[in-house]
PDB file of C-alpha atoms in Angstrom:
ATOM      1  CA  MET A  17     -17.615  73.963 -60.703  1.00 89.00           C
ATOM      2  CA  TRP A  18     -20.200  75.116 -58.234  1.00 91.00           C
ATOM      3  CA  TYR A  19     -21.611  78.603 -59.603  1.00 91.00           C
ATOM      4  CA  VAL A  20     -24.437  80.830 -57.327  1.00 90.00           C
ATOM      5  CA  VAL A  21     -27.924  82.000 -59.015  1.00 89.00           C
ATOM      6  CA  GLN A  22     -29.461  85.624 -57.652  1.00 89.00           C
ATOM      7  CA  VAL A  23     -32.740  85.328 -57.374  1.00 90.00           C
ATOM      8  CA  ARG A  24     -35.488  86.820 -56.017  1.00 91.00           C
ATOM      9  CA  THR A  25     -37.093  84.525 -53.164  1.00 91.00           C
ATOM     10  CA  GLY A  26     -39.863  83.041 -53.605  1.00 91.00           C
ATOM     11  CA  THR A  27     -39.476  82.272 -57.592  1.00 91.00           C
ATOM     12  CA  GLU A  28     -36.686  79.856 -56.598  1.00 92.00           C
ATOM     13  CA  GLU A  29     -38.333  76.383 -58.132  1.00 93.00           C
ATOM     14  CA  SER A  30     -39.743  78.131 -60.865  1.00 92.00           C
ATOM     15  CA  ILE A  31     -35.943  79.682 -62.193  1.00 90.00           C
ATOM     16  CA  VAL A  32     -34.510  75.716 -61.670  1.00 91.00           C
ATOM     17  CA  GLN A  33     -37.297  75.130 -64.025  1.00 91.00           C
ATOM     18  CA  GLN A  34     -37.007  77.109 -66.563  1.00 89.00           C
ATOM     19  CA  CYS A  35     -32.771  76.614 -65.667  1.00 88.00           C
ATOM     20  CA  GLU A  36     -33.975  72.611 -66.793  1.00 87.00           C
ATOM     21  CA  LYS A  37     -36.194  73.951 -70.160  1.00 87.00           C
ATOM     22  CA  ASN A  38     -33.617  76.427 -71.489  1.00 84.00           C
ATOM     23  CA  VAL A  39     -30.240  75.526 -70.414  1.00 84.00           C
ATOM     24  CA  SER A  40     -28.880  73.054 -73.198  1.00 84.00           C
ATOM     25  CA  ASP A  41     -27.620  69.941 -71.006  1.00 81.00           C
ATOM     26  CA  GLY A  42     -23.460  70.285 -72.734  1.00 85.00           C
ATOM     27  CA  VAL A  43     -23.163  73.405 -70.339  1.00 87.00           C
ATOM     28  CA  LEU A  44     -25.677  72.546 -67.413  1.00 87.00           C
ATOM     29  CA  GLU A  45     -24.774  69.424 -65.347  1.00 90.00           C
ATOM     30  CA  ARG A  46     -27.159  70.890 -62.088  1.00 90.00           C
ATOM     31  CA  CYS A  47     -29.311  72.911 -61.448  1.00 92.00           C
ATOM     32  CA  PHE A  48     -30.971  72.790 -57.424  1.00 94.00           C
ATOM     33  CA  ILE A  49     -31.576  74.659 -54.052  1.00 95.00           C
ATOM     34  CA  PRO A  50     -30.298  73.176 -51.351  1.00 95.00           C
ATOM     35  CA  TYR A  51     -33.991  72.000 -48.749  1.00 95.00           C
ATOM     36  CA  TYR A  52     -33.498  71.357 -44.769  1.00 95.00           C
ATOM     37  CA  GLU A  53     -36.456  69.442 -42.962  1.00 94.00           C
ATOM     38  CA  GLU A  54     -37.931  71.475 -40.469  1.00 91.00           C
ATOM     39  CA  LYS A  55     -40.823  70.053 -37.992  1.00 90.00           C
ATOM     40  CA  ARG A  56     -44.289  71.445 -37.735  1.00 88.00           C
ATOM     41  CA  HIS A  57     -47.227  70.416 -35.129  1.00 85.00           C
ATOM     42  CA  ILE A  58     -50.490  70.311 -37.535  1.00 88.00           C
ATOM     43  CA  ARG A  59     -53.580  69.824 -35.607  1.00 90.00           C
ATOM     44  CA  GLY A  60     -52.253  68.035 -33.510  1.00 89.00           C
ATOM     45  CA  VAL A  61     -49.519  65.609 -35.424  1.00 90.00           C
ATOM     46  CA  TRP A  62     -46.019  66.381 -36.262  1.00 87.00           C
ATOM     47  CA  THR A  63     -45.502  67.032 -39.616  1.00 91.00           C
ATOM     48  CA  VAL A  64     -41.526  67.293 -41.307  1.00 91.00           C
ATOM     49  CA  HIS A  65     -41.699  69.698 -44.738  1.00 93.00           C
ATOM     50  CA  LYS A  66     -38.944  70.885 -46.899  1.00 95.00           C
ATOM     51  CA  LYS A  67     -38.038  74.574 -46.949  1.00 95.00           C
ATOM     52  CA  ILE A  68     -35.378  76.565 -48.780  1.00 95.00           C
ATOM     53  CA  LEU A  69     -31.942  76.409 -46.833  1.00 94.00           C
ATOM     54  CA  PHE A  70     -30.777  79.853 -49.011  1.00 92.00           C
ATOM     55  CA  PRO A  71     -33.616  81.254 -49.880  1.00 93.00           C
ATOM     56  CA  GLY A  72     -32.336  83.413 -52.810  1.00 91.00           C
ATOM     57  CA  TYR A  73     -30.328  81.486 -54.628  1.00 91.00           C
ATOM     58  CA  VAL A  74     -30.240  78.693 -56.849  1.00 92.00           C
ATOM     59  CA  PHE A  75     -27.009  76.387 -57.653  1.00 93.00           C
ATOM     60  CA  VAL A  76     -26.141  75.073 -61.606  1.00 91.00           C
ATOM     61  CA  VAL A  77     -23.141  73.530 -61.576  1.00 91.00           C
ATOM     62  CA  THR A  78     -21.119  73.062 -64.964  1.00 89.00           C
ATOM     63  CA  GLU A  79     -17.880  74.030 -66.774  1.00 91.00           C
ATOM     64  CA  LYS A  80     -18.641  76.042 -69.559  1.00 88.00           C
ATOM     65  CA  ILE A  81     -19.477  78.947 -66.881  1.00 85.00           C
ATOM     66  CA  GLU A  82     -19.220  81.272 -70.384  1.00 85.00           C
ATOM     67  CA  GLY A  83     -22.135  79.105 -72.339  1.00 87.00           C
ATOM     68  CA  LEU A  84     -24.145  79.380 -68.510  1.00 84.00           C
ATOM     69  CA  PHE A  85     -23.664  82.739 -68.760  1.00 84.00           C
ATOM     70  CA  ARG A  86     -24.479  83.587 -72.408  1.00 84.00           C
ATOM     71  CA  GLU A  87     -27.688  81.031 -71.645  1.00 85.00           C
ATOM     72  CA  LEU A  88     -28.754  82.540 -68.589  1.00 83.00           C
ATOM     73  CA  LYS A  89     -30.836  85.431 -70.513  1.00 82.00           C
ATOM     74  CA  ASN A  90     -32.787  83.309 -71.143  1.00 80.00           C
ATOM     75  CA  VAL A  91     -34.408  82.522 -68.651  1.00 83.00           C
ATOM     76  CA  ILE A  92     -36.471  85.173 -66.613  1.00 83.00           C
ATOM     77  CA  GLY A  93     -36.206  86.497 -62.920  1.00 78.00           C
ATOM     78  CA  LEU A  94     -32.850  85.852 -62.761  1.00 74.00           C
ATOM     79  CA  THR A  95     -31.094  88.680 -60.732  1.00 70.00           C
ATOM     80  CA  LYS A  96     -27.303  88.079 -61.399  1.00 81.00           C
ATOM     81  CA  LEU A  97     -24.076  85.326 -60.979  1.00 80.00           C
ATOM     82  CA  LEU A  98     -22.447  86.225 -57.993  1.00 79.00           C
ATOM     83  CA  GLY A  99     -19.178  87.046 -57.993  1.00 75.00           C
ATOM     84  CA  ILE A 100     -16.506  89.535 -58.001  1.00 72.00           C
ATOM     85  CA  GLY A 101     -16.453  92.033 -59.657  1.00 68.00           C
ATOM     86  CA  ASP A 102     -17.588  91.984 -63.892  1.00 71.00           C
ATOM     87  CA  ASP A 103     -15.269  87.917 -62.782  1.00 78.00           C
ATOM     88  CA  ILE A 104     -18.239  86.108 -62.020  1.00 82.00           C
ATOM     89  CA  VAL A 105     -16.645  83.294 -59.060  1.00 85.00           C
ATOM     90  CA  PRO A 106     -16.903  79.930 -58.018  1.00 86.00           C
ATOM     91  CA  LEU A 107     -18.442  78.146 -54.592  1.00 88.00           C
ATOM     92  CA  ARG A 108     -15.197  76.867 -52.960  1.00 88.00           C
ATOM     93  CA  GLU A 109     -14.269  73.767 -52.305  1.00 90.00           C
ATOM     94  CA  GLU A 110     -14.945  74.700 -48.732  1.00 89.00           C
ATOM     95  CA  GLU A 111     -18.050  76.116 -49.325  1.00 90.00           C
ATOM     96  CA  THR A 112     -19.211  72.598 -52.263  1.00 90.00           C
ATOM     97  CA  GLN A 113     -17.534  70.293 -49.807  1.00 89.00           C
ATOM     98  CA  PHE A 114     -20.023  71.916 -46.571  1.00 88.00           C
ATOM     99  CA  LEU A 115     -23.221  71.851 -48.702  1.00 90.00           C
ATOM    100  CA  LEU A 116     -21.760  68.299 -49.527  1.00 90.00           C
ATOM    101  CA  THR A 117     -21.430  66.951 -46.169  1.00 87.00           C
ATOM    102  CA  PHE A 118     -24.266  68.947 -45.155  1.00 87.00           C
ATOM    103  CA  GLY A 119     -26.945  68.152 -47.162  1.00 88.00           C
ATOM    104  CA  GLY A 120     -25.806  65.055 -48.392  1.00 88.00           C
ATOM    105  CA  GLU A 121     -26.401  64.824 -52.639  1.00 87.00           C
ATOM    106  CA  LYS A 122     -29.895  64.839 -52.301  1.00 91.00           C
ATOM    107  CA  GLN A 123     -29.264  68.409 -51.162  1.00 92.00           C
ATOM    108  CA  VAL A 124     -31.660  68.112 -47.820  1.00 94.00           C
ATOM    109  CA  VAL A 125     -30.834  69.051 -45.063  1.00 93.00           C
ATOM    110  CA  GLU A 126     -32.193  66.701 -42.649  1.00 94.00           C
ATOM    111  CA  MET A 127     -33.737  67.139 -38.856  1.00 94.00           C
ATOM    112  CA  SER A 128     -30.924  66.676 -36.383  1.00 94.00           C
ATOM    113  CA  GLU A 129     -31.992  65.448 -33.052  1.00 94.00           C
ATOM    114  CA  GLY A 130     -29.632  66.330 -29.660  1.00 93.00           C
ATOM    115  CA  VAL A 131     -29.460  67.038 -25.961  1.00 93.00           C
ATOM    116  CA  ILE A 132     -28.476  69.770 -24.073  1.00 91.00           C
ATOM    117  CA  GLU A 133     -25.241  68.799 -20.951  1.00 90.00           C
ATOM    118  CA  GLN A 134     -25.191  71.595 -18.390  1.00 87.00           C
ATOM    119  CA  SER A 135     -25.805  75.137 -20.849  1.00 86.00           C
ATOM    120  CA  LYS A 136     -24.048  72.874 -23.720  1.00 89.00           C
ATOM    121  CA  VAL A 137     -25.856  71.599 -26.972  1.00 91.00           C
ATOM    122  CA  ARG A 138     -24.198  68.045 -28.064  1.00 91.00           C
ATOM    123  CA  VAL A 139     -25.566  66.654 -31.754  1.00 93.00           C
ATOM    124  CA  ILE A 140     -25.719  63.233 -31.274  1.00 93.00           C
ATOM    125  CA  SER A 141     -27.118  62.386 -34.916  1.00 93.00           C
ATOM    126  CA  GLY A 142     -27.759  64.293 -37.811  1.00 91.00           C
ATOM    127  CA  PRO A 143     -25.571  66.438 -40.204  1.00 92.00           C
ATOM    128  CA  LEU A 144     -25.430  69.413 -37.305  1.00 92.00           C
ATOM    129  CA  GLN A 145     -23.227  66.437 -35.356  1.00 91.00           C
ATOM    130  CA  GLY A 146     -19.785  68.482 -34.875  1.00 88.00           C
ATOM    131  CA  MET A 147     -20.840  71.810 -36.230  1.00 87.00           C
ATOM    132  CA  GLU A 148     -21.854  72.455 -32.895  1.00 89.00           C
ATOM    133  CA  GLY A 149     -19.871  75.789 -33.000  1.00 88.00           C
ATOM    134  CA  CYS A 150     -21.368  76.675 -35.750  1.00 88.00           C
ATOM    135  CA  ILE A 151     -24.971  77.247 -33.906  1.00 91.00           C
ATOM    136  CA  ARG A 152     -25.407  80.488 -32.347  1.00 94.00           C
ATOM    137  CA  LYS A 153     -29.350  79.916 -30.842  1.00 94.00           C
ATOM    138  CA  ILE A 154     -31.427  77.397 -30.661  1.00 93.00           C
ATOM    139  CA  ASP A 155     -35.404  77.605 -30.172  1.00 92.00           C
ATOM    140  CA  ARG A 156     -35.835  74.313 -29.005  1.00 90.00           C
ATOM    141  CA  HIS A 157     -40.578  75.524 -29.275  1.00 90.00           C
ATOM    142  CA  LYS A 158     -39.826  75.523 -32.890  1.00 91.00           C
ATOM    143  CA  ARG A 159     -37.700  72.897 -33.048  1.00 93.00           C
ATOM    144  CA  LYS A 160     -35.038  74.712 -35.075  1.00 94.00           C
ATOM    145  CA  ALA A 161     -30.874  75.541 -34.620  1.00 94.00           C
ATOM    146  CA  TYR A 162     -29.609  78.610 -36.223  1.00 95.00           C
ATOM    147  CA  LEU A 163     -26.107  78.592 -37.730  1.00 92.00           C
ATOM    148  CA  GLU A 164     -23.680  80.404 -38.777  1.00 90.00           C
ATOM    149  CA  VAL A 165     -21.737  79.112 -41.671  1.00 87.00           C
ATOM    150  CA  GLU A 166     -19.786  81.087 -43.903  1.00 86.00           C
ATOM    151  CA  MET A 167     -20.574  80.532 -48.004  1.00 84.00           C
ATOM    152  CA  PHE A 168     -20.441  83.117 -50.810  1.00 81.00           C
ATOM    153  CA  GLY A 169     -17.135  85.273 -49.927  1.00 77.00           C
ATOM    154  CA  ARG A 170     -19.666  86.113 -46.291  1.00 82.00           C
ATOM    155  CA  MET A 171     -21.459  84.772 -42.698  1.00 87.00           C
ATOM    156  CA  GLN A 172     -24.521  83.701 -43.737  1.00 88.00           C
ATOM    157  CA  ARG A 173     -27.403  83.241 -41.273  1.00 91.00           C
ATOM    158  CA  VAL A 174     -29.191  79.677 -41.888  1.00 91.00           C
ATOM    159  CA  GLN A 175     -31.550  77.691 -40.097  1.00 93.00           C
ATOM    160  CA  VAL A 176     -32.309  74.399 -39.470  1.00 94.00           C
ATOM    161  CA  GLY A 177     -34.433  71.251 -38.076  1.00 94.00           C
ATOM    162  CA  LEU A 178     -32.833  70.301 -34.639  1.00 94.00           C
ATOM    163  CA  GLU A 179     -34.825  68.519 -31.851  1.00 92.00           C
ATOM    164  CA  ILE A 180     -33.687  68.676 -28.273  1.00 91.00           C
ATOM    165  CA  ILE A 181     -34.528  65.127 -26.905  1.00 90.00           C
ATOM    166  CA  SER A 182     -33.560  65.745 -23.372  1.00 88.00           C
ATOM    167  CA  LYS A 183     -32.338  68.900 -21.198  1.00 87.00           C
ATOM    168  CA  THR A 184     -29.902  68.482 -17.508  1.00 84.00           C
ATOM    169  CA  ILE A 185     -29.126  71.107 -15.642  1.00 73.00           C
TER     170      ILE A 185
END
């Protein structure tokens, strides 16, 4: 089962390292942060950078949530395991499948390419293909798409890389 741990924004990578070091392998199957790729124009050169898809959250995979809950007390900087009330609730199957299809096994959402035809966005390659309905805003200058997806039981605004290669009126 996949669970979500809320952490202070900016400490995600430190928390993953602490989890891998302090939580036993029998309890923790995997601990990761989903990333997305974005293009940046630095000194005249376009480079691809990785940024955190859900700032302030770390994902853990385990079948032994009680043991994980106990061992996470050794990790400094955790806020809480997400759940409802006092119950720790795993991600729904649809959310897990979304993360697997969107970010792949490496959990990195790669750059997508698209075109704008008569004011409508059509993604021609990349993980955003077929998800045009989730796009709320496009920043062509920064090469980003802003999406609304249901995650953690509520609508989350996330940004991913989208390069618009042509626009027709």
